[in-house]
PDB file of C-alpha atoms in Angstrom:
ATOM      1  CA  UNK T 262     -19.669  10.973 111.237  1.00 53.00           C
ATOM      2  CA  UNK T 263     -19.962  10.682 107.648  1.00 61.00           C
ATOM      3  CA  UNK T 264     -18.089   7.628 105.835  1.00 83.00           C
ATOM      4  CA  UNK T 265     -14.414   8.012 104.163  1.00 90.00           C
ATOM      5  CA  UNK T 266     -14.617   9.357 100.755  1.00 94.00           C
ATOM      6  CA  UNK T 267     -12.553   6.178  99.886  1.00 93.00           C
ATOM      7  CA  UNK T 268     -15.273   3.985 101.248  1.00 92.00           C
ATOM      8  CA  UNK T 269     -17.617   6.176  98.972  1.00 94.00           C
ATOM      9  CA  UNK T 270     -16.034   5.470  95.890  1.00 95.00           C
ATOM     10  CA  UNK T 271     -15.655   1.474  97.197  1.00 95.00           C
ATOM     11  CA  UNK T 272     -19.603   1.984  97.436  1.00 95.00           C
ATOM     12  CA  UNK T 273     -19.961   3.170  94.101  1.00 96.00           C
ATOM     13  CA  UNK T 274     -17.976   0.241  92.515  1.00 97.00           C
ATOM     14  CA  UNK T 275     -19.978  -2.153  93.697  1.00 96.00           C
ATOM     15  CA  UNK T 276     -22.982  -0.702  92.915  1.00 97.00           C
ATOM     16  CA  UNK T 277     -21.889  -0.874  89.406  1.00 96.00           C
ATOM     17  CA  UNK T 278     -20.529  -4.616  90.223  1.00 96.00           C
ATOM     18  CA  UNK T 279     -23.847  -4.889  91.548  1.00 95.00           C
ATOM     19  CA  UNK T 280     -25.795  -4.060  88.561  1.00 96.00           C
ATOM     20  CA  UNK T 281     -23.653  -5.622  86.087  1.00 94.00           C
ATOM     21  CA  UNK T 282     -24.927  -9.089  88.165  1.00 93.00           C
ATOM     22  CA  UNK T 283     -28.165  -8.306  87.842  1.00 93.00           C
ATOM     23  CA  UNK T 284     -28.102  -7.586  83.789  1.00 92.00           C
ATOM     24  CA  UNK T 285     -26.645 -11.247  83.753  1.00 89.00           C
ATOM     25  CA  UNK T 286     -28.847 -13.192  85.551  1.00 87.00           C
ATOM     26  CA  UNK T 287     -31.555 -11.200  83.485  1.00 85.00           C
ATOM     27  CA  UNK T 288     -30.334 -12.774  80.614  1.00 73.00           C
ATOM     28  CA  UNK T 289     -28.969 -15.953  81.555  1.00 66.00           C
ATOM     29  CA  UNK T 290     -29.002 -17.308  78.426  1.00 61.00           C
ATOM     30  CA  UNK T 291     -25.804 -18.926  78.132  1.00 58.00           C
ATOM     31  CA  UNK T 292     -23.670 -20.028  80.765  1.00 69.00           C
ATOM     32  CA  UNK T 293     -20.280 -19.726  78.923  1.00 70.00           C
ATOM     33  CA  UNK T 294     -21.058 -15.583  78.063  1.00 82.00           C
ATOM     34  CA  UNK T 295     -22.350 -14.927  81.366  1.00 89.00           C
ATOM     35  CA  UNK T 296     -19.375 -16.324  82.740  1.00 89.00           C
ATOM     36  CA  UNK T 297     -17.013 -14.488  80.345  1.00 91.00           C
ATOM     37  CA  UNK T 298     -19.103 -11.159  81.296  1.00 93.00           C
ATOM     38  CA  UNK T 299     -18.225 -12.244  85.137  1.00 93.00           C
ATOM     39  CA  UNK T 300     -14.932 -11.990  84.471  1.00 95.00           C
ATOM     40  CA  UNK T 301     -14.540  -9.044  82.619  1.00 95.00           C
ATOM     41  CA  UNK T 302     -16.377  -7.234  85.400  1.00 96.00           C
ATOM     42  CA  UNK T 303     -13.931  -8.432  87.925  1.00 97.00           C
ATOM     43  CA  UNK T 304     -10.774  -7.174  85.552  1.00 97.00           C
ATOM     44  CA  UNK T 305     -12.271  -4.193  83.903  1.00 96.00           C
ATOM     45  CA  UNK T 306     -14.227  -2.320  86.918  1.00 97.00           C
ATOM     46  CA  UNK T 307     -12.589  -3.408  89.755  1.00 97.00           C
ATOM     47  CA  UNK T 308      -8.834  -4.341  89.125  1.00 98.00           C
ATOM     48  CA  UNK T 309      -8.244  -2.354  86.637  1.00 97.00           C
ATOM     49  CA  UNK T 310      -9.610   1.153  88.261  1.00 96.00           C
ATOM     50  CA  UNK T 311      -8.411   0.344  91.961  1.00 97.00           C
ATOM     51  CA  UNK T 312      -5.002  -1.465  91.060  1.00 97.00           C
ATOM     52  CA  UNK T 313      -1.882   0.696  91.015  1.00 95.00           C
ATOM     53  CA  UNK T 314      -0.686   1.743  87.761  1.00 93.00           C
ATOM     54  CA  UNK T 315       1.778  -0.599  85.618  1.00 95.00           C
ATOM     55  CA  UNK T 316       0.084  -3.829  86.489  1.00 97.00           C
ATOM     56  CA  UNK T 317      -1.145  -5.416  83.867  1.00 97.00           C
ATOM     57  CA  UNK T 318      -4.795  -7.446  83.867  1.00 97.00           C
ATOM     58  CA  UNK T 319      -5.296 -10.209  81.766  1.00 96.00           C
ATOM     59  CA  UNK T 320      -8.440 -12.944  81.718  1.00 95.00           C
ATOM     60  CA  UNK T 321      -7.966 -16.578  80.867  1.00 95.00           C
ATOM     61  CA  UNK T 322      -4.729 -17.289  81.105  1.00 96.00           C
ATOM     62  CA  UNK T 323      -2.355 -20.619  82.363  1.00 96.00           C
ATOM     63  CA  UNK T 324       0.911 -19.761  84.150  1.00 96.00           C
ATOM     64  CA  UNK T 325       3.549 -21.482  82.913  1.00 94.00           C
ATOM     65  CA  UNK T 326       6.599 -22.704  85.550  1.00 92.00           C
ATOM     66  CA  UNK T 327      10.167 -22.210  84.561  1.00 85.00           C
ATOM     67  CA  UNK T 328      10.252 -25.963  86.165  1.00 80.00           C
ATOM     68  CA  UNK T 329      10.189 -29.046  84.265  1.00 77.00           C
ATOM     69  CA  UNK T 330       7.775 -32.279  84.773  1.00 75.00           C
ATOM     70  CA  UNK T 331       9.017 -34.672  86.886  1.00 67.00           C
ATOM     71  CA  UNK T 332      12.083 -32.667  86.751  1.00 69.00           C
ATOM     72  CA  UNK T 333      13.565 -33.928  83.894  1.00 72.00           C
ATOM     73  CA  UNK T 334      15.004 -30.958  81.888  1.00 75.00           C
ATOM     74  CA  UNK T 335      14.112 -32.339  78.245  1.00 75.00           C
ATOM     75  CA  UNK T 336      10.418 -32.596  79.193  1.00 77.00           C
ATOM     76  CA  UNK T 337       7.609 -30.091  79.106  1.00 85.00           C
ATOM     77  CA  UNK T 338       7.019 -27.397  81.772  1.00 87.00           C
ATOM     78  CA  UNK T 339       4.615 -27.705  84.257  1.00 92.00           C
ATOM     79  CA  UNK T 340       1.595 -25.420  83.526  1.00 94.00           C
ATOM     80  CA  UNK T 341      -1.805 -24.790  85.309  1.00 95.00           C
ATOM     81  CA  UNK T 342      -4.964 -24.941  84.291  1.00 95.00           C
ATOM     82  CA  UNK T 343      -6.968 -21.777  82.680  1.00 96.00           C
ATOM     83  CA  UNK T 344      -7.232 -19.598  85.311  1.00 97.00           C
ATOM     84  CA  UNK T 345     -10.070 -16.609  84.673  1.00 97.00           C
ATOM     85  CA  UNK T 346      -8.259 -13.422  85.802  1.00 98.00           C
ATOM     86  CA  UNK T 347      -4.354 -12.663  85.952  1.00 98.00           C
ATOM     87  CA  UNK T 348      -2.762  -9.696  87.274  1.00 98.00           C
ATOM     88  CA  UNK T 349       0.847  -9.299  85.698  1.00 97.00           C
ATOM     89  CA  UNK T 350       3.878  -7.656  87.205  1.00 97.00           C
ATOM     90  CA  UNK T 351       4.694  -4.003  86.269  1.00 95.00           C
ATOM     91  CA  UNK T 352       7.816  -5.783  85.186  1.00 94.00           C
ATOM     92  CA  UNK T 353       6.792  -8.000  83.057  1.00 95.00           C
ATOM     93  CA  UNK T 354       7.575  -8.122  79.243  1.00 94.00           C
ATOM     94  CA  UNK T 355       5.574  -5.672  77.094  1.00 91.00           C
ATOM     95  CA  UNK T 356       5.718  -8.300  74.092  1.00 92.00           C
ATOM     96  CA  UNK T 357       4.833 -10.845  76.204  1.00 91.00           C
ATOM     97  CA  UNK T 358       1.856  -8.859  77.612  1.00 90.00           C
ATOM     98  CA  UNK T 359       0.270  -8.052  73.832  1.00 84.00           C
ATOM     99  CA  UNK T 360       1.578 -11.779  72.360  1.00 83.00           C
ATOM    100  CA  UNK T 361      -1.966 -13.788  71.880  1.00 86.00           C
ATOM    101  CA  UNK T 362      -0.278 -16.279  73.375  1.00 87.00           C
ATOM    102  CA  UNK T 363      -2.405 -17.073  76.567  1.00 93.00           C
ATOM    103  CA  UNK T 364       0.211 -18.417  78.455  1.00 95.00           C
ATOM    104  CA  UNK T 365       2.150 -16.244  81.352  1.00 96.00           C
ATOM    105  CA  UNK T 366       5.257 -16.700  83.236  1.00 95.00           C
ATOM    106  CA  UNK T 367       5.054 -17.583  86.372  1.00 95.00           C
ATOM    107  CA  UNK T 368       7.536 -15.298  87.988  1.00 94.00           C
ATOM    108  CA  UNK T 369       5.753 -12.393  86.334  1.00 95.00           C
ATOM    109  CA  UNK T 370       2.477 -13.406  87.673  1.00 97.00           C
ATOM    110  CA  UNK T 371       1.421 -11.145  91.015  1.00 97.00           C
ATOM    111  CA  UNK T 372      -1.993 -12.757  91.688  1.00 98.00           C
ATOM    112  CA  UNK T 373      -4.874 -15.034  89.997  1.00 98.00           C
ATOM    113  CA  UNK T 374      -8.399 -15.110  90.568  1.00 98.00           C
ATOM    114  CA  UNK T 375     -11.169 -17.044  89.989  1.00 97.00           C
ATOM    115  CA  UNK T 376     -14.289 -15.649  88.977  1.00 97.00           C
ATOM    116  CA  UNK T 377     -17.603 -16.771  89.842  1.00 96.00           C
ATOM    117  CA  UNK T 378     -21.112 -14.994  89.273  1.00 95.00           C
ATOM    118  CA  UNK T 379     -22.889 -17.376  91.733  1.00 95.00           C
ATOM    119  CA  UNK T 380     -20.631 -18.927  94.335  1.00 96.00           C
ATOM    120  CA  UNK T 381     -21.345 -22.409  95.305  1.00 95.00           C
ATOM    121  CA  UNK T 382     -19.695 -24.654  97.939  1.00 94.00           C
ATOM    122  CA  UNK T 383     -18.071 -26.583  95.501  1.00 95.00           C
ATOM    123  CA  UNK T 384     -16.517 -23.516  93.939  1.00 96.00           C
ATOM    124  CA  UNK T 385     -14.400 -22.822  96.912  1.00 96.00           C
ATOM    125  CA  UNK T 386     -13.242 -26.751  97.287  1.00 94.00           C
ATOM    126  CA  UNK T 387     -12.195 -26.380  93.615  1.00 95.00           C
ATOM    127  CA  UNK T 388     -10.665 -23.291  94.043  1.00 96.00           C
ATOM    128  CA  UNK T 389      -8.428 -24.728  97.355  1.00 95.00           C
ATOM    129  CA  UNK T 390      -7.177 -27.129  94.597  1.00 95.00           C
ATOM    130  CA  UNK T 391      -6.141 -25.390  92.160  1.00 96.00           C
ATOM    131  CA  UNK T 392      -4.495 -23.054  94.459  1.00 96.00           C
ATOM    132  CA  UNK T 393      -2.611 -26.016  95.963  1.00 94.00           C
ATOM    133  CA  UNK T 394      -1.926 -26.886  92.477  1.00 94.00           C
ATOM    134  CA  UNK T 395      -0.690 -23.766  91.217  1.00 95.00           C
ATOM    135  CA  UNK T 396       1.898 -23.255  94.345  1.00 92.00           C
ATOM    136  CA  UNK T 397       3.400 -26.620  93.783  1.00 89.00           C
ATOM    137  CA  UNK T 398       4.692 -25.485  89.956  1.00 88.00           C
ATOM    138  CA  UNK T 399       6.117 -22.818  91.540  1.00 87.00           C
ATOM    139  CA  UNK T 400       9.188 -22.601  93.218  1.00 83.00           C
ATOM    140  CA  UNK T 401       8.897 -22.652  97.085  1.00 87.00           C
ATOM    141  CA  UNK T 402      10.618 -19.810  98.312  1.00 91.00           C
ATOM    142  CA  UNK T 403      13.113 -19.906 101.050  1.00 94.00           C
ATOM    143  CA  UNK T 404      14.738 -17.685 103.690  1.00 94.00           C
ATOM    144  CA  UNK T 405      11.737 -15.723 106.070  1.00 93.00           C
ATOM    145  CA  UNK T 406       9.056 -16.522 107.551  1.00 92.00           C
ATOM    146  CA  UNK T 407       6.743 -14.673 105.069  1.00 93.00           C
ATOM    147  CA  UNK T 408       8.237 -16.224 102.238  1.00 95.00           C
ATOM    148  CA  UNK T 409       7.875 -20.055 103.796  1.00 95.00           C
ATOM    149  CA  UNK T 410       4.139 -19.567 104.797  1.00 95.00           C
ATOM    150  CA  UNK T 411       2.956 -17.093 101.601  1.00 95.00           C
ATOM    151  CA  UNK T 412       3.125 -18.962  98.655  1.00 93.00           C
ATOM    152  CA  UNK T 413       3.260 -17.112  94.739  1.00 94.00           C
ATOM    153  CA  UNK T 414       0.936 -15.761  92.567  1.00 96.00           C
ATOM    154  CA  UNK T 415      -1.337 -14.748  95.072  1.00 97.00           C
ATOM    155  CA  UNK T 416      -4.725 -16.564  94.235  1.00 98.00           C
ATOM    156  CA  UNK T 417      -8.272 -16.193  95.301  1.00 98.00           C
ATOM    157  CA  UNK T 418     -12.066 -16.311  94.220  1.00 98.00           C
ATOM    158  CA  UNK T 419     -14.405 -13.358  93.347  1.00 98.00           C
ATOM    159  CA  UNK T 420     -18.146 -13.974  93.025  1.00 97.00           C
ATOM    160  CA  UNK T 421     -20.988 -11.105  92.293  1.00 97.00           C
ATOM    161  CA  UNK T 422     -23.107 -13.167  94.530  1.00 96.00           C
ATOM    162  CA  UNK T 423     -23.621 -16.454  96.360  1.00 96.00           C
ATOM    163  CA  UNK T 424     -25.970 -19.401  96.098  1.00 94.00           C
ATOM    164  CA  UNK T 425     -27.421 -19.442  99.474  1.00 95.00           C
ATOM    165  CA  UNK T 426     -30.547 -17.214  99.505  1.00 90.00           C
ATOM    166  CA  UNK T 427     -32.855 -19.205 100.950  1.00 88.00           C
ATOM    167  CA  UNK T 428     -34.560 -17.662 104.268  1.00 84.00           C
ATOM    168  CA  UNK T 429     -32.762 -20.056 106.628  1.00 88.00           C
ATOM    169  CA  UNK T 430     -29.793 -19.925 104.935  1.00 89.00           C
ATOM    170  CA  UNK T 431     -26.722 -19.300 106.354  1.00 94.00           C
ATOM    171  CA  UNK T 432     -24.072 -18.369 103.447  1.00 95.00           C
ATOM    172  CA  UNK T 433     -21.202 -17.095 105.782  1.00 94.00           C
ATOM    173  CA  UNK T 434     -21.372 -19.975 107.851  1.00 94.00           C
ATOM    174  CA  UNK T 435     -21.160 -21.703 104.644  1.00 95.00           C
ATOM    175  CA  UNK T 436     -18.302 -19.719 103.294  1.00 95.00           C
ATOM    176  CA  UNK T 437     -16.516 -20.622 106.453  1.00 93.00           C
ATOM    177  CA  UNK T 438     -17.305 -24.093 106.356  1.00 94.00           C
ATOM    178  CA  UNK T 439     -16.193 -25.034 102.888  1.00 94.00           C
ATOM    179  CA  UNK T 440     -13.040 -22.646 103.751  1.00 94.00           C
ATOM    180  CA  UNK T 441     -11.990 -24.813 107.015  1.00 92.00           C
ATOM    181  CA  UNK T 442     -12.339 -28.423 105.006  1.00 92.00           C
ATOM    182  CA  UNK T 443     -10.024 -26.727 102.335  1.00 92.00           C
ATOM    183  CA  UNK T 444      -7.623 -25.823 104.800  1.00 92.00           C
ATOM    184  CA  UNK T 445      -7.389 -29.355 106.617  1.00 90.00           C
ATOM    185  CA  UNK T 446      -6.701 -30.977 103.460  1.00 92.00           C
ATOM    186  CA  UNK T 447      -3.557 -29.045 102.577  1.00 93.00           C
ATOM    187  CA  UNK T 448       0.272 -30.172 103.177  1.00 93.00           C
ATOM    188  CA  UNK T 449       1.800 -26.522 103.925  1.00 94.00           C
ATOM    189  CA  UNK T 450       0.035 -23.380 104.655  1.00 94.00           C
ATOM    190  CA  UNK T 451       1.430 -21.599 101.677  1.00 96.00           C
ATOM    191  CA  UNK T 452      -1.346 -23.395  99.584  1.00 96.00           C
ATOM    192  CA  UNK T 453      -3.885 -21.741 101.154  1.00 95.00           C
ATOM    193  CA  UNK T 454      -5.960 -19.508  99.622  1.00 96.00           C
ATOM    194  CA  UNK T 455      -5.457 -15.735  99.928  1.00 96.00           C
ATOM    195  CA  UNK T 456      -8.872 -14.151  99.627  1.00 96.00           C
ATOM    196  CA  UNK T 457     -12.141 -14.955  98.605  1.00 98.00           C
ATOM    197  CA  UNK T 458     -14.617 -11.947  98.009  1.00 98.00           C
ATOM    198  CA  UNK T 459     -18.121 -12.191  97.742  1.00 98.00           C
ATOM    199  CA  UNK T 460     -19.387  -8.600  96.563  1.00 97.00           C
ATOM    200  CA  UNK T 461     -22.341  -9.020  98.629  1.00 96.00           C
ATOM    201  CA  UNK T 462     -21.483 -10.633 101.284  1.00 96.00           C
ATOM    202  CA  UNK T 463     -17.910 -10.408 102.594  1.00 95.00           C
ATOM    203  CA  UNK T 464     -14.344 -10.715 102.104  1.00 96.00           C
ATOM    204  CA  UNK T 465     -12.055 -13.548 103.724  1.00 96.00           C
ATOM    205  CA  UNK T 466      -8.192 -12.597 104.127  1.00 95.00           C
ATOM    206  CA  UNK T 467      -5.316 -15.009 105.679  1.00 92.00           C
ATOM    207  CA  UNK T 468      -3.802 -13.864 108.951  1.00 90.00           C
ATOM    208  CA  UNK T 469      -0.646 -15.647 109.520  1.00 90.00           C
ATOM    209  CA  UNK T 470       1.147 -15.908 112.794  1.00 86.00           C
ATOM    210  CA  UNK T 471       4.806 -17.581 112.313  1.00 87.00           C
ATOM    211  CA  UNK T 472       5.346 -19.176 115.709  1.00 82.00           C
ATOM    212  CA  UNK T 473       3.709 -19.025 119.154  1.00 72.00           C
ATOM    213  CA  UNK T 474       5.740 -20.132 121.590  1.00 61.00           C
ATOM    214  CA  UNK T 475       4.192 -21.177 125.245  1.00 55.00           C
ATOM    215  CA  UNK T 476       5.478 -18.202 126.677  1.00 52.00           C
ATOM    216  CA  UNK T 477       4.208 -16.019 123.969  1.00 50.00           C
ATOM    217  CA  UNK T 478       0.668 -16.630 124.015  1.00 50.00           C
ATOM    218  CA  UNK T 479      -1.768 -13.873 125.128  1.00 53.00           C
ATOM    219  CA  UNK T 480      -5.227 -14.534 126.832  1.00 54.00           C
ATOM    220  CA  UNK T 481      -6.635 -17.317 128.066  1.00 58.00           C
ATOM    221  CA  UNK T 482      -5.952 -20.886 126.119  1.00 56.00           C
ATOM    222  CA  UNK T 483      -7.384 -22.985 128.425  1.00 60.00           C
ATOM    223  CA  UNK T 484     -10.638 -23.769 126.766  1.00 57.00           C
ATOM    224  CA  UNK T 485      -8.351 -24.393 123.373  1.00 56.00           C
ATOM    225  CA  UNK T 486      -6.349 -26.908 125.192  1.00 55.00           C
ATOM    226  CA  UNK T 487      -9.473 -28.713 126.574  1.00 57.00           C
ATOM    227  CA  UNK T 488     -10.178 -29.824 122.842  1.00 52.00           C
ATOM    228  CA  UNK T 489      -6.953 -29.600 121.235  1.00 54.00           C
ATOM    229  CA  UNK T 490      -3.630 -31.099 122.475  1.00 57.00           C
ATOM    230  CA  UNK T 491      -1.218 -28.094 121.445  1.00 56.00           C
ATOM    231  CA  UNK T 492       2.479 -28.456 120.887  1.00 54.00           C
ATOM    232  CA  UNK T 493       5.125 -26.546 122.937  1.00 55.00           C
ATOM    233  CA  UNK T 494       5.111 -24.042 119.974  1.00 56.00           C
ATOM    234  CA  UNK T 495       3.424 -23.966 117.052  1.00 75.00           C
ATOM    235  CA  UNK T 496       2.190 -21.889 113.328  1.00 85.00           C
ATOM    236  CA  UNK T 497      -1.452 -20.625 113.166  1.00 87.00           C
ATOM    237  CA  UNK T 498      -3.084 -19.445 110.587  1.00 90.00           C
ATOM    238  CA  UNK T 499      -6.472 -18.483 109.568  1.00 88.00           C
ATOM    239  CA  UNK T 500      -8.838 -17.241 107.111  1.00 92.00           C
ATOM    240  CA  UNK T 501     -10.547 -14.228 108.858  1.00 91.00           C
ATOM    241  CA  UNK T 502     -13.715 -12.415 107.196  1.00 92.00           C
ATOM    242  CA  UNK T 503     -13.336  -8.479 107.424  1.00 87.00           C
ATOM    243  CA  UNK T 504     -16.610  -7.058 109.291  1.00 83.00           C
ATOM    244  CA  UNK T 505     -15.476  -3.826 109.566  1.00 80.00           C
ATOM    245  CA  UNK T 506     -15.315  -2.674 105.874  1.00 86.00           C
ATOM    246  CA  UNK T 507     -17.255  -3.036 103.142  1.00 92.00           C
ATOM    247  CA  UNK T 508     -16.459  -6.830 100.947  1.00 95.00           C
ATOM    248  CA  UNK T 509     -14.961  -4.621  98.200  1.00 96.00           C
ATOM    249  CA  UNK T 510     -12.978  -2.319 100.105  1.00 95.00           C
ATOM    250  CA  UNK T 511     -11.677  -4.951 102.198  1.00 95.00           C
ATOM    251  CA  UNK T 512     -10.445  -7.317  99.073  1.00 96.00           C
ATOM    252  CA  UNK T 513      -8.576  -4.222  97.490  1.00 96.00           C
ATOM    253  CA  UNK T 514      -7.200  -3.282 100.862  1.00 94.00           C
ATOM    254  CA  UNK T 515      -6.002  -7.035 101.370  1.00 94.00           C
ATOM    255  CA  UNK T 516      -4.976  -7.013  97.944  1.00 96.00           C
ATOM    256  CA  UNK T 517      -2.789  -3.787  98.296  1.00 95.00           C
ATOM    257  CA  UNK T 518      -1.480  -5.116 101.787  1.00 92.00           C
ATOM    258  CA  UNK T 519       0.023  -8.334 100.066  1.00 93.00           C
ATOM    259  CA  UNK T 520       1.484  -6.371  96.855  1.00 95.00           C
ATOM    260  CA  UNK T 521       2.988  -4.238  99.328  1.00 93.00           C
ATOM    261  CA  UNK T 522       4.931  -7.638 100.888  1.00 91.00           C
ATOM    262  CA  UNK T 523       6.294  -7.862  97.265  1.00 90.00           C
ATOM    263  CA  UNK T 524       6.599  -4.417  96.298  1.00 92.00           C
ATOM    264  CA  UNK T 525       7.853  -2.064  98.968  1.00 90.00           C
ATOM    265  CA  UNK T 526       6.711   1.014  97.430  1.00 92.00           C
ATOM    266  CA  UNK T 527       3.490   0.224  98.114  1.00 93.00           C
ATOM    267  CA  UNK T 528       3.649   0.078 101.859  1.00 91.00           C
ATOM    268  CA  UNK T 529       1.995   4.048 101.784  1.00 93.00           C
ATOM    269  CA  UNK T 530      -0.567   3.239  99.713  1.00 94.00           C
ATOM    270  CA  UNK T 531      -1.511   0.046 101.694  1.00 92.00           C
ATOM    271  CA  UNK T 532      -0.941   1.996 105.127  1.00 91.00           C
ATOM    272  CA  UNK T 533      -3.540   3.847 104.280  1.00 93.00           C
ATOM    273  CA  UNK T 534      -6.104   1.710 102.783  1.00 92.00           C
ATOM    274  CA  UNK T 535      -5.532  -0.235 106.338  1.00 89.00           C
ATOM    275  CA  UNK T 536      -6.034   2.831 108.059  1.00 89.00           C
ATOM    276  CA  UNK T 537      -9.056   3.270 106.705  1.00 90.00           C
ATOM    277  CA  UNK T 538     -10.408   0.001 106.647  1.00 81.00           C
ATOM    278  CA  UNK T 539      -8.713  -2.056 109.584  1.00 78.00           C
ATOM    279  CA  UNK T 540      -8.670  -6.026 109.811  1.00 71.00           C
ATOM    280  CA  UNK T 541     -10.985  -7.143 112.039  1.00 71.00           C
ATOM    281  CA  UNK T 542     -12.711 -10.479 112.203  1.00 75.00           C
ATOM    282  CA  UNK T 543     -12.840 -14.035 112.750  1.00 78.00           C
ATOM    283  CA  UNK T 544     -12.616 -17.218 110.608  1.00 81.00           C
ATOM    284  CA  UNK T 545     -11.516 -20.788 110.457  1.00 80.00           C
ATOM    285  CA  UNK T 546      -7.937 -21.800 111.172  1.00 81.00           C
ATOM    286  CA  UNK T 547      -5.411 -24.710 111.697  1.00 86.00           C
ATOM    287  CA  UNK T 548      -2.294 -25.408 113.592  1.00 85.00           C
ATOM    288  CA  UNK T 549       0.848 -26.377 111.984  1.00 88.00           C
ATOM    289  CA  UNK T 550       4.176 -27.744 113.572  1.00 81.00           C
ATOM    290  CA  UNK T 551       7.715 -26.810 113.172  1.00 79.00           C
ATOM    291  CA  UNK T 552       7.881 -29.321 110.051  1.00 88.00           C
ATOM    292  CA  UNK T 553       6.386 -26.289 107.467  1.00 92.00           C
ATOM    293  CA  UNK T 554       9.793 -24.208 107.755  1.00 93.00           C
ATOM    294  CA  UNK T 555      12.872 -24.618 105.992  1.00 94.00           C
ATOM    295  CA  UNK T 556      15.881 -25.952 108.545  1.00 93.00           C
ATOM    296  CA  UNK T 557      17.411 -22.442 108.339  1.00 92.00           C
ATOM    297  CA  UNK T 558      14.211 -20.721 109.402  1.00 92.00           C
ATOM    298  CA  UNK T 559      12.987 -23.626 111.898  1.00 89.00           C
ATOM    299  CA  UNK T 560      16.102 -23.267 113.796  1.00 87.00           C
ATOM    300  CA  UNK T 561      15.486 -18.877 114.752  1.00 85.00           C
ATOM    301  CA  UNK T 562      11.842 -19.010 115.286  1.00 82.00           C
ATOM    302  CA  UNK T 563      11.822 -21.974 117.430  1.00 79.00           C
ATOM    303  CA  UNK T 564      15.210 -20.532 119.204  1.00 75.00           C
ATOM    304  CA  UNK T 565      15.141 -18.620 122.622  1.00 68.00           C
ATOM    305  CA  UNK T 566      16.349 -15.261 121.370  1.00 62.00           C
ATOM    306  CA  UNK T 567      13.953 -14.807 118.164  1.00 66.00           C
ATOM    307  CA  UNK T 568      12.149 -11.622 119.181  1.00 63.00           C
ATOM    308  CA  UNK T 569       9.259 -10.994 116.505  1.00 61.00           C
ATOM    309  CA  UNK T 570       8.163  -7.576 115.494  1.00 57.00           C
ATOM    310  CA  UNK T 571       4.608  -7.036 116.445  1.00 57.00           C
ATOM    311  CA  UNK T 572       4.294  -3.962 114.055  1.00 55.00           C
ATOM    312  CA  UNK T 573       3.841  -6.927 111.453  1.00 56.00           C
ATOM    313  CA  UNK T 574       3.262  -6.295 107.312  1.00 58.00           C
ATOM    314  CA  UNK T 575       3.199  -2.289 107.787  1.00 65.00           C
ATOM    315  CA  UNK T 576       7.306  -2.437 107.626  1.00 68.00           C
ATOM    316  CA  UNK T 577       7.877  -5.202 105.111  1.00 72.00           C
ATOM    317  CA  UNK T 578       9.461  -7.170 108.005  1.00 83.00           C
ATOM    318  CA  UNK T 579       9.364 -11.055 107.032  1.00 87.00           C
ATOM    319  CA  UNK T 580      10.037 -11.811 110.312  1.00 84.00           C
ATOM    320  CA  UNK T 581       6.832 -10.079 111.796  1.00 82.00           C
ATOM    321  CA  UNK T 582       5.071 -11.832 114.608  1.00 80.00           C
ATOM    322  CA  UNK T 583       1.513 -10.982 112.720  1.00 80.00           C
ATOM    323  CA  UNK T 584       1.593 -11.604 108.739  1.00 84.00           C
ATOM    324  CA  UNK T 585      -1.536 -10.736 106.386  1.00 81.00           C
TER     325      UNK T 585
END
């Protein structure tokens, strides 16, 4: 059978991105200029072409928190480091979008990405730390498993290619090893990276199961329990590599899904993308105890009567058993 038209369109985008990467590498005369051009490629060739109408894509900006440093109402507001590409809400004030001031209000930034021409392991380590920092200058959300497991804004890494091109190199393993290390160093699952896309290698996206009590586990867990002492119940998070779709299509499918959690009117188109490129894969993960939740949510998910919806993100149910 032939490929779906949507897949063909993404192949065209990927080919253009690859051409730009080769052009930048061939010149290779100034790292600052090369970096700027790489960011512009992701902003103009991918995001501006594929995002729904109304979202604003800007480059080189900082995220300005509504909170003040140290909790002092007279102190300076908390602010992020400079981030390569940001996506602003369709509801972001037009005057501030057009302003020459490159700081953006935290609650109006829906996604932020670090862009690399050639990805290295250290870039993923740095991005994991920055993602945690950004999540900690925005106010934690409360009230449902989704709101407490996923921080805002969406934060990820976009790369044209990678540094592991030697004959004996294993780039997939190198990415997953770096992601695993980054996850283990976090204090809370909301601090996780949301997506890593390497255009000529693969895309990694988060999958989060809010609670897996012993009676809810499916399959044979005995081999896992031989090596890890599991509590009676726990939350489980993974960074899963999509292995059915091409990297760019997997990235935009994942981004559409995450945007649809926050903007339910996007659910139909996000569902369509998912039908063409359903999530399938595996990757590094971590178990979390009930200390990650507010008392309100912990009381519900650990209770004997909690029944989570298996339909997960497609319905926008923030109490779903399976979120991505």
